[in-house]
PDB file of C-alpha atoms in Angstrom:
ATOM      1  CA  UNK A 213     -42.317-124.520  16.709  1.00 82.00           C
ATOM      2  CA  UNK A 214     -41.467-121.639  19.400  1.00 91.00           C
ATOM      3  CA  UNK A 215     -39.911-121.670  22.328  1.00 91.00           C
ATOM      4  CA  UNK A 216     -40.485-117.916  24.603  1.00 87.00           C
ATOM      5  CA  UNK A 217     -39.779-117.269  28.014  1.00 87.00           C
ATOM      6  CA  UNK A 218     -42.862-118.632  30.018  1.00 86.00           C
ATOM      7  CA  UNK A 219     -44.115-120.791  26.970  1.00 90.00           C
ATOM      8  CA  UNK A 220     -43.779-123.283  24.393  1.00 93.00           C
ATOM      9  CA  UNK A 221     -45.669-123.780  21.511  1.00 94.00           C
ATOM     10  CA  UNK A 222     -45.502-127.179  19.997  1.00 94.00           C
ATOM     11  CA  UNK A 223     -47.460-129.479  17.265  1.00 94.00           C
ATOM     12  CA  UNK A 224     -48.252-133.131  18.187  1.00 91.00           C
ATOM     13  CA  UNK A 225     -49.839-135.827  16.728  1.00 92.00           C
ATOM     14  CA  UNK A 226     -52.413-137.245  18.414  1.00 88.00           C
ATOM     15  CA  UNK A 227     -54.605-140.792  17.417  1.00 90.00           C
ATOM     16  CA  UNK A 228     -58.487-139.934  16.977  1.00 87.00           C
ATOM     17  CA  UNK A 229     -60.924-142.523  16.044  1.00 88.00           C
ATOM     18  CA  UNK A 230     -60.819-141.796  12.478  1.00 88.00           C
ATOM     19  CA  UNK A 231     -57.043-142.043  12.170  1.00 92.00           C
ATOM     20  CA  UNK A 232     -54.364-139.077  13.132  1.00 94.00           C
ATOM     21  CA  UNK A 233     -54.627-135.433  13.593  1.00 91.00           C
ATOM     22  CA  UNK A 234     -52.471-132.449  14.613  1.00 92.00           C
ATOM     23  CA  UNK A 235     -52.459-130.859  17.821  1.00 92.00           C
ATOM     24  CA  UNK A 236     -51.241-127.660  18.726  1.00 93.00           C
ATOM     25  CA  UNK A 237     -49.932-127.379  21.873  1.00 94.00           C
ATOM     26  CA  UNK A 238     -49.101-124.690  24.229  1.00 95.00           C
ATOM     27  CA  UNK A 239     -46.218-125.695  27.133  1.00 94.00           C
ATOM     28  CA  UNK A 240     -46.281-123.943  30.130  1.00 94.00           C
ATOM     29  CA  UNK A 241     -44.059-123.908  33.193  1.00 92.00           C
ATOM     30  CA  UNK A 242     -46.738-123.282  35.871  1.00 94.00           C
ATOM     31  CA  UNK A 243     -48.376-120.775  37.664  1.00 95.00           C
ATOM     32  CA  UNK A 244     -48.329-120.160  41.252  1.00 96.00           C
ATOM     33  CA  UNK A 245     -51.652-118.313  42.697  1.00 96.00           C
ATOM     34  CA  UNK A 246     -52.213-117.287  45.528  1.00 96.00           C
ATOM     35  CA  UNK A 247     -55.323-115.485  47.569  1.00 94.00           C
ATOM     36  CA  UNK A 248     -54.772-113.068  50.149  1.00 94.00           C
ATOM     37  CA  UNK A 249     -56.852-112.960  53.245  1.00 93.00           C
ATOM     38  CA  UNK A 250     -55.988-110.023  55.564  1.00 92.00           C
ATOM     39  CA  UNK A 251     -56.055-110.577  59.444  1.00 90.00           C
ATOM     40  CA  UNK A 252     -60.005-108.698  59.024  1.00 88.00           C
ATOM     41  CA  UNK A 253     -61.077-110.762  56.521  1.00 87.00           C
ATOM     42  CA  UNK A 254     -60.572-108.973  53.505  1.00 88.00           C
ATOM     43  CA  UNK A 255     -59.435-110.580  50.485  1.00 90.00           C
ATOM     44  CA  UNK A 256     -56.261-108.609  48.791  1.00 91.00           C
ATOM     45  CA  UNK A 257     -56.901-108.449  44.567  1.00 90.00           C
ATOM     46  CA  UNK A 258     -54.643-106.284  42.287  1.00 88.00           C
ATOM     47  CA  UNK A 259     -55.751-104.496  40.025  1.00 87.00           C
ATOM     48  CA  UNK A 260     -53.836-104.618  36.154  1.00 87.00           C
ATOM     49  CA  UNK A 261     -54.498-103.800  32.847  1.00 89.00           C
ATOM     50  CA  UNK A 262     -54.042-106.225  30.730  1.00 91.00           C
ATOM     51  CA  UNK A 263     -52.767-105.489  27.155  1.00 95.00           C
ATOM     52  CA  UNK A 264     -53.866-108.944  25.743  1.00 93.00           C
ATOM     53  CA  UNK A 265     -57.157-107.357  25.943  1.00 94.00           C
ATOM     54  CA  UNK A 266     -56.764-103.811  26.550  1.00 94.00           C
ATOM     55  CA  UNK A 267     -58.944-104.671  29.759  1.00 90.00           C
ATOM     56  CA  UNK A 268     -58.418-103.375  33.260  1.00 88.00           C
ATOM     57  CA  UNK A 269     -58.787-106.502  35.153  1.00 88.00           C
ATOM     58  CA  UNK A 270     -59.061-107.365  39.393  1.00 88.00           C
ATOM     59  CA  UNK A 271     -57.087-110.251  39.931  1.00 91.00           C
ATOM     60  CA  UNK A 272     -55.878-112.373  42.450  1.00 92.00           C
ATOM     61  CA  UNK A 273     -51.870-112.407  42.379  1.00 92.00           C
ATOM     62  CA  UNK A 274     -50.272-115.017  40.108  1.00 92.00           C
ATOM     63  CA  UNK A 275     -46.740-115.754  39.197  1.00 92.00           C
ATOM     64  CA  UNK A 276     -45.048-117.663  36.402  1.00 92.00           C
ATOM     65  CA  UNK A 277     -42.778-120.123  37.526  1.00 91.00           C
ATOM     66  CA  UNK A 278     -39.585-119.336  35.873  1.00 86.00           C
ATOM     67  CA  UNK A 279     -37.457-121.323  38.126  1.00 79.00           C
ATOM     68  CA  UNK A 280     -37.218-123.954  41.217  1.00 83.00           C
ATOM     69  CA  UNK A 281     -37.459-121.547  43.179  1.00 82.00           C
ATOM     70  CA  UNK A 282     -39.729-122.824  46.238  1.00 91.00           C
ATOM     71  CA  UNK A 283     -43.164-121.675  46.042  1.00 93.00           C
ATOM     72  CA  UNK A 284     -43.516-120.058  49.386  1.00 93.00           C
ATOM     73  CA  UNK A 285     -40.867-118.044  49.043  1.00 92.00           C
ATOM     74  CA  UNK A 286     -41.650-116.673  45.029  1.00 91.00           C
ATOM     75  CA  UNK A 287     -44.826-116.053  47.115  1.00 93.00           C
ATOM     76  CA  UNK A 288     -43.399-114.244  50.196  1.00 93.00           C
ATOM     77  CA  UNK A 289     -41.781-111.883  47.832  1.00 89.00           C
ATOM     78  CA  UNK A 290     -44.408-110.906  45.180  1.00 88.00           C
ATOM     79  CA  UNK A 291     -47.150-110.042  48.393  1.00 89.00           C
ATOM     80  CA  UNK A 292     -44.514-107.629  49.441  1.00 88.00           C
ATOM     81  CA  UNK A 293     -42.953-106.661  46.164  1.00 84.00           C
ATOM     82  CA  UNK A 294     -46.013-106.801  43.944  1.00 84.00           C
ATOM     83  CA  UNK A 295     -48.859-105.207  46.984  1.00 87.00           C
ATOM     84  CA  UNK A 296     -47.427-104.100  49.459  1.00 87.00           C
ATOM     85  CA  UNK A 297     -48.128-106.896  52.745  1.00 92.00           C
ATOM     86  CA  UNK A 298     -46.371-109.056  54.552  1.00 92.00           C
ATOM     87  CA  UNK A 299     -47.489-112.741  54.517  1.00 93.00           C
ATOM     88  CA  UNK A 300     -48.069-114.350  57.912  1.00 94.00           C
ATOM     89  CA  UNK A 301     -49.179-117.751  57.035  1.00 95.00           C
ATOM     90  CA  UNK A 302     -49.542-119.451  53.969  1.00 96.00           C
ATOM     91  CA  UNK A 303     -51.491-123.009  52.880  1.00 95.00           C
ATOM     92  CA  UNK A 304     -51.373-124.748  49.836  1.00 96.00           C
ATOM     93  CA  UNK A 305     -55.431-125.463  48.707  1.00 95.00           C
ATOM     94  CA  UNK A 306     -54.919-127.743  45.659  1.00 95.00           C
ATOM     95  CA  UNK A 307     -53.571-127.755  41.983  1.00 97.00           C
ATOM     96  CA  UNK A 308     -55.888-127.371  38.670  1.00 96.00           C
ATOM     97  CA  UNK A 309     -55.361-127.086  35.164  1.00 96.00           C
ATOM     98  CA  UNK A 310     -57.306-123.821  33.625  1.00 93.00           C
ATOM     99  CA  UNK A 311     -57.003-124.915  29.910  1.00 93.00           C
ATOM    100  CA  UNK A 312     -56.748-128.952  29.396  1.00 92.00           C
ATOM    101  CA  UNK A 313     -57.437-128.761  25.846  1.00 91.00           C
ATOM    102  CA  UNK A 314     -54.679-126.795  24.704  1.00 94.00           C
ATOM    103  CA  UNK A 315     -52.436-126.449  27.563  1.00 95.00           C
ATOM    104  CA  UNK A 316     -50.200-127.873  29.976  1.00 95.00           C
ATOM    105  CA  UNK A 317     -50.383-125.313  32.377  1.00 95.00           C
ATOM    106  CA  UNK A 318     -50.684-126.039  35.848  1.00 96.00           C
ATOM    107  CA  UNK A 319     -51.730-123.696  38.293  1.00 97.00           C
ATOM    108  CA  UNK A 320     -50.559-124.221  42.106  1.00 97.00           C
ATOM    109  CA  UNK A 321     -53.192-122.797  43.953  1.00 97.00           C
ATOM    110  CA  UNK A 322     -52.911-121.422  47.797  1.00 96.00           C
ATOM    111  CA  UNK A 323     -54.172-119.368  50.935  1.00 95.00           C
ATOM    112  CA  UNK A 324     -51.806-117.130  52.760  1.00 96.00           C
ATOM    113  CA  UNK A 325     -52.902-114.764  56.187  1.00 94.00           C
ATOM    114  CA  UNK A 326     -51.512-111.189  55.146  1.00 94.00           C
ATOM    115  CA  UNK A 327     -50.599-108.109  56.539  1.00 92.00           C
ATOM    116  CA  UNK A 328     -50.293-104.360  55.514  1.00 87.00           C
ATOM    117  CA  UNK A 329     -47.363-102.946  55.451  1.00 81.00           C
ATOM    118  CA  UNK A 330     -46.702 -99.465  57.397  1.00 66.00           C
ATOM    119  CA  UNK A 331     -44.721 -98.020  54.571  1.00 61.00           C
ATOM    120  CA  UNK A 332     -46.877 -95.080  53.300  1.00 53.00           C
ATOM    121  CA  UNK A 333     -44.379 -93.958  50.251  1.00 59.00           C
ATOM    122  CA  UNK A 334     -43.894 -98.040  49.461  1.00 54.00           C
ATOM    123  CA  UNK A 335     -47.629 -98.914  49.604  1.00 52.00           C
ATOM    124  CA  UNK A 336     -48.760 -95.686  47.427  1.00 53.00           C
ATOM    125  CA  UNK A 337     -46.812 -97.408  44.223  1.00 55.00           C
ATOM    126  CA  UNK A 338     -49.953-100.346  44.285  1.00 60.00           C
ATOM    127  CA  UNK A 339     -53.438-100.545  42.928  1.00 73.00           C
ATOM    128  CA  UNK A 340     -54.884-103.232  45.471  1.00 79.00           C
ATOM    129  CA  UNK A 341     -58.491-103.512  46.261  1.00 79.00           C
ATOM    130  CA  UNK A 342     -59.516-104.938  49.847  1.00 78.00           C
ATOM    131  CA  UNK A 343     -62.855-106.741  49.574  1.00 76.00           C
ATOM    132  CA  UNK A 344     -64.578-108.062  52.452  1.00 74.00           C
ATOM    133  CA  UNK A 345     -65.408-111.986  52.381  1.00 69.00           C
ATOM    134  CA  UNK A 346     -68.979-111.944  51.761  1.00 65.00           C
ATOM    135  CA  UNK A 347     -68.214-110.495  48.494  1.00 60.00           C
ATOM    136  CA  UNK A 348     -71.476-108.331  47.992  1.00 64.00           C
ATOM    137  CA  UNK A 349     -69.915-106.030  46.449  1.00 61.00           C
ATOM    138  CA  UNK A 350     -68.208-108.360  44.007  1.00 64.00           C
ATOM    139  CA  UNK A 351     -70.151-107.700  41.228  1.00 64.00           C
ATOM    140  CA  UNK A 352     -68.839-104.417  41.020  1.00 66.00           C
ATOM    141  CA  UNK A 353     -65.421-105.357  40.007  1.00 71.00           C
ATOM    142  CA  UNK A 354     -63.484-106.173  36.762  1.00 74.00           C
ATOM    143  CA  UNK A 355     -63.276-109.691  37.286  1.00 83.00           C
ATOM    144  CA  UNK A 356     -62.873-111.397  34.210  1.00 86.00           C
ATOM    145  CA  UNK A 357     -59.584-113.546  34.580  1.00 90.00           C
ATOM    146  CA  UNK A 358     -61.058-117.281  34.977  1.00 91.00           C
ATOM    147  CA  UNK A 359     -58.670-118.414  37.573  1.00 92.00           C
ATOM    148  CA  UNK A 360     -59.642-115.081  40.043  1.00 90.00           C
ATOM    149  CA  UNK A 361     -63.161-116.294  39.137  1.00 88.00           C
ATOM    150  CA  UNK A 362     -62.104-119.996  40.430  1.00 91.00           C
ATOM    151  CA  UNK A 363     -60.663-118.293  43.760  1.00 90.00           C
ATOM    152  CA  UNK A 364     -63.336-115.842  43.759  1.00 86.00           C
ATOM    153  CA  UNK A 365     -65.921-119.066  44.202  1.00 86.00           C
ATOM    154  CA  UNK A 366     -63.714-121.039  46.170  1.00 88.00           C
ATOM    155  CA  UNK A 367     -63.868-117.929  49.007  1.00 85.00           C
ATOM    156  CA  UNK A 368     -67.171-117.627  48.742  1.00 83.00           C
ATOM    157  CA  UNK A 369     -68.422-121.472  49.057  1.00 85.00           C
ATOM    158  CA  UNK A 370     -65.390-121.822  52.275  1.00 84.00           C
ATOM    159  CA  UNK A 371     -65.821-118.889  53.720  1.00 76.00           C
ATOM    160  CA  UNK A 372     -66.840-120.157  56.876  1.00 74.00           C
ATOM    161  CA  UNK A 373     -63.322-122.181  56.427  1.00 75.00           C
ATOM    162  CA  UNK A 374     -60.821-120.220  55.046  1.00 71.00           C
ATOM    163  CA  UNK A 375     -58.004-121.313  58.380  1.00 74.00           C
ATOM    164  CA  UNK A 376     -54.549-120.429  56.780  1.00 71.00           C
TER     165      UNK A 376
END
């Protein structure tokens, strides 16, 4: 039906109890997400508008996988590139799949210690957001990406175990 850069859409035919039906399908190469802890505790959320609907949004950096690249190193690279730190340790959390019903997607899901960089000119290019751990002031935010929300309550229900 369409095949794009990141996706694929596709029609199937699925069996039902009454018979046949027609599925549309949308095929995605994968996501790779990844939440940001600095060495004070801080979560590390960018902040983007997003045209699909003309919404500023605070999200947690994510990255289509467009290759086999390995995932620590697309990682290492969009911290730096994409917010301005320098990851110091990284752990993989666990895999989910955000929309079952109509998509393939599979979102790779991890925990990486980061660090600052001490480039003023570099770091003046990003819109990050530091937010301490306890997240009180949370609610405050433009959070309305569902997987941020996933990490979001993930931090907040480990955050007495959060090791990287």
């Amino acid at each position: 039906m369409y095949t794009g850069k990141y996706i694929s859409l596709k029609v199937m035919t699925v069996e039902k109890n009454k018979g046949y039906a027609q599925k549309e399908i949308v095929e995605h190469k994968g996501t790779i997400m990844v939440i940001p802890i600095t060495q004070d505790d801080k979560v590390v959320m960018d902040r983007i508008y997003r045209k699909t609907v003309e919404l500023y949004s605070c999200e947690i950096p994510t990255k289509t996988i467009t290759s086999s690249e390995n995932h620590i190193d697309i990682i290492k690279y969009d911290i730096l590139e994409k917010l301005g730190y320098d990851m110091i340790d990284i752990r993989h959390l666990f895999d989910f799949y955000p929309a079952l019903s109509y998509s393939d997607e599979k979102v790779f899901l991890y925990i990486a210690r980061v660090m600052r960089i001490n480039d003023v000119e570099f770091c003046k290019s990003f819109s990050t957001i530091e937010m301490p751990i306890d997240m009180e002031d949370i609610k405050k935010l433009d959070i309305i990406d569902a997987k941020t929300m996933l990490a979001i309550n993930y931090i907040k229900e480990n955050r007495d175990n959060l090791e990287v």
